XYZ file of C-alpha atoms in Angstrom:
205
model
C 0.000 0.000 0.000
C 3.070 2.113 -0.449
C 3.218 2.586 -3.864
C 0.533 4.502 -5.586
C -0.477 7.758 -7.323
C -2.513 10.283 -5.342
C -5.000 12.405 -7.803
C -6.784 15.974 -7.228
C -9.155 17.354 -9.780
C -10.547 20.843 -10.013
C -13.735 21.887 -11.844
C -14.903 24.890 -14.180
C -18.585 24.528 -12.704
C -21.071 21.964 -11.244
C -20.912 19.503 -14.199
C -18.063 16.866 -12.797
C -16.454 16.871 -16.311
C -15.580 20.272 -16.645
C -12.226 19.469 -15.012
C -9.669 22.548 -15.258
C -6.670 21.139 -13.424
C -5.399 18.300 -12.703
C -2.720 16.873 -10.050
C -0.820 13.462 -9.440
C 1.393 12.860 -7.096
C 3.807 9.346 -7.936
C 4.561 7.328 -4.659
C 7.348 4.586 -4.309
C 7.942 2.346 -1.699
C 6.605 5.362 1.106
C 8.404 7.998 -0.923
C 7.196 10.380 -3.002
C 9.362 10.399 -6.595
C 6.971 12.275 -9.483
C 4.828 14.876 -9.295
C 2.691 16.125 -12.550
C 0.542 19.496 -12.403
C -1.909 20.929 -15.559
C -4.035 23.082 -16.385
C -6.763 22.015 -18.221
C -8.760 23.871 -21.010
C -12.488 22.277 -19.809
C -13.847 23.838 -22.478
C -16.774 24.745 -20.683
C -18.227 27.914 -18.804
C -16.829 28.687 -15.469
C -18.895 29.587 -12.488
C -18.499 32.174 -9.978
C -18.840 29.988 -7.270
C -16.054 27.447 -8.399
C -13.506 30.439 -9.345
C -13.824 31.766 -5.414
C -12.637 28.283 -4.171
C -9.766 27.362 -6.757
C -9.118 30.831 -7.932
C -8.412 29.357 -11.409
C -9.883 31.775 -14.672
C -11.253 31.026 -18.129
C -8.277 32.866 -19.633
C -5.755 30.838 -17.346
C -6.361 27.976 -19.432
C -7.125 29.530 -23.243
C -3.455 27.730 -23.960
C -4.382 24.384 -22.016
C -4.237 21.406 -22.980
C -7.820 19.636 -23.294
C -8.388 16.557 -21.254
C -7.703 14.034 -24.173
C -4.589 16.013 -24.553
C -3.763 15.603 -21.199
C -4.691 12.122 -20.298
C -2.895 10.557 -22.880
C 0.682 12.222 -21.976
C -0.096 10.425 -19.014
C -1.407 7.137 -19.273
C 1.353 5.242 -19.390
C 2.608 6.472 -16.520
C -1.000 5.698 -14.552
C -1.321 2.253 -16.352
C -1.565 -0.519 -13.944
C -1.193 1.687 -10.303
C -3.314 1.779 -7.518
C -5.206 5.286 -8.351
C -5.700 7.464 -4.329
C -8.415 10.186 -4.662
C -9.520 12.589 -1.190
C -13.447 11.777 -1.467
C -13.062 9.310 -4.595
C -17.022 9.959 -5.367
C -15.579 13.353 -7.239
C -12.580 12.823 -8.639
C -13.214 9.038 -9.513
C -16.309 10.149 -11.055
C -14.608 13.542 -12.837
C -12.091 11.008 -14.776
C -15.021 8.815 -15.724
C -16.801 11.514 -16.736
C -14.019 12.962 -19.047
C -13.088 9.680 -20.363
C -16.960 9.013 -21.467
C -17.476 12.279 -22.841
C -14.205 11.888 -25.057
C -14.418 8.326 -25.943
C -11.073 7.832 -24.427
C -10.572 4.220 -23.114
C -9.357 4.276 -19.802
C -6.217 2.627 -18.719
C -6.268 -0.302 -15.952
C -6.176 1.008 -12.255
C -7.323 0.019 -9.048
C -9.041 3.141 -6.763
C -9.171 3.813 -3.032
C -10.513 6.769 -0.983
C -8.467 8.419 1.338
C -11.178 9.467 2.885
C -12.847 6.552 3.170
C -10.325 5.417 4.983
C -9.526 8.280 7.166
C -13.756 7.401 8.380
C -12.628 3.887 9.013
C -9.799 4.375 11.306
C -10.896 7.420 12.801
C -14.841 6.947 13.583
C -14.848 9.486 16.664
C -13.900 12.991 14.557
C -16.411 15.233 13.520
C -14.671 16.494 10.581
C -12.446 14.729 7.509
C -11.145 17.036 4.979
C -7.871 17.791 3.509
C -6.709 20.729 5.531
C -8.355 19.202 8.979
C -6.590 15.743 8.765
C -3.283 17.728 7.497
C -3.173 20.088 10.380
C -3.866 17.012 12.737
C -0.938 14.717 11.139
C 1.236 17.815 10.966
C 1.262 17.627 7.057
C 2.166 21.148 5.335
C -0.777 22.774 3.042
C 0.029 25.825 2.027
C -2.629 25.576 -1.164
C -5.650 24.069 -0.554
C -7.775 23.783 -3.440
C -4.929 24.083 -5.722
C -5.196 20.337 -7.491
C -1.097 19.526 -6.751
C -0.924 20.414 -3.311
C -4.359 18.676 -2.680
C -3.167 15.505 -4.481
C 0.315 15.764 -2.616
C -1.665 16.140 0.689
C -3.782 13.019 0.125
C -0.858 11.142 -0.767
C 0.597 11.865 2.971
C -2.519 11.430 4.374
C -2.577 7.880 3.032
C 0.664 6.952 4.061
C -0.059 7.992 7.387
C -3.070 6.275 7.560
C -1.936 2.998 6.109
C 1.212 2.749 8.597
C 0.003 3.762 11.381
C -2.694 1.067 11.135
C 0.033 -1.623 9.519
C -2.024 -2.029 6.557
C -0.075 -2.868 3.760
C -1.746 -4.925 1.122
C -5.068 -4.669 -0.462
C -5.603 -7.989 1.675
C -5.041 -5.848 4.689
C -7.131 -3.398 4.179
C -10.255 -5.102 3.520
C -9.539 -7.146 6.844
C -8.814 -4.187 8.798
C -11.583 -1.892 7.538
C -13.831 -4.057 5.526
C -12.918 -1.145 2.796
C -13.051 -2.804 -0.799
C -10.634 -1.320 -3.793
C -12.427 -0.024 -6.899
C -11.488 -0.375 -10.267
C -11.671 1.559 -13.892
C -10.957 0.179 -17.030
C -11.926 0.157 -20.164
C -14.952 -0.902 -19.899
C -16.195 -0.364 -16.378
C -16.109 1.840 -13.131
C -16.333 0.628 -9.684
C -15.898 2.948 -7.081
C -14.576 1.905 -3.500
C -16.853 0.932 -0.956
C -17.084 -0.809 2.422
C -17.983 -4.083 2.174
C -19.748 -6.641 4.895
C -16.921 -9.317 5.247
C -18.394 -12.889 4.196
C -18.940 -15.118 6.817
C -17.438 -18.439 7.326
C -19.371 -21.456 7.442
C -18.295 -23.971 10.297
C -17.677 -27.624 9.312
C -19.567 -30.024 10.425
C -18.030 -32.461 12.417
């Protein structure tokens, strides 16, 4: 559970596909080694509302690449990693979105919530987000709402999570938290979700 890439999208306006930067943040073996920040042309309308929390303009991304543009610089790099999203419901569902609106077959990754997790392990706290989980684990966030330092944030989070409760397989994790990994390919989407364990049927004697 050490090796993954962390992901933050931000949006243009309400519509989950109008994504207008994007952030990944490469993790090996508990370290972080890549980092890859865009802006993104969503080529959509922006709203007031979204501009006040990101800050991010309709003529900050005239020369942007599109998301097709985007994606495929970096699929090869995503292909086959474990895919770590900060309320996967959003940004899982922002890059299915994109990919169905483009016709751009996805590449193969597994996706987990850091979230999700962050509920599991930590049922007493009243509050989950990115800059209250941060400020607890002593995790620097100088940028909130800006999609690298979000996505680099998550990708602490995580870690911190995931030792500090010795989970370190997929395996793991469903024992621990009954938390189940999604998945995205091709030709489906599964998001995370927390799964009833199966129970085990005594033999008969």
């Amino acid at each position: 559970m050490n090796s993954f890439v962390a992901f933050d999208f931000e949006t243009a306006n309400y519509n989950r596909h109008s994504i207008c930067a994007a952030g990944f943040v490469f993790v090996e073996n508990g370290v972080i080694v890549d980092q890859i920040y865009s802006l993104i042309n969503p080529e959509e309308e922006f709203y007031s509302m979204n501009i006040s929390i990101h800050g991010i303009r309709p003529h900050d991304v005239e020369d942007a690449p599109t998301f097709p543009e985007f994606y495929r610089s970096i699929q090869d790099k995503l292909s086959g990693k474990t895919l770590v999203a900060h309320n996967l419901p959003f940004d899982g569902y922002a890059l299915k979105d994109n990919l169905s609106r483009y016709g751009i077959p996805s590449v193969e990754n597994n996706l987990l919530c850091s979230l999700q997790l962050a509920k599991k392990v930590l049922p007493k706290q009243s509050r989950y987000s990115l800059d209250v989980l941060s400020n607890q684990f002593g995790i620097m966030l100088e940028n909130h709402h800006h999609a690298l330092a979000d996505a680099e944030a998550c990708a602490r989070i995580f870690l911190h999570l995931t030792k500090r409760n010795e989970i370190i397989s997929l395996e793991d994790l469903y024992e621990k938290t009954n938390i189940y990994f999604g998945h995205i390919n091709r030709f489906e989407y599964r998001s995370s979700l927390v799964k009833p364990k199966k129970r085990k049927l005594e033999k008969k004697v």
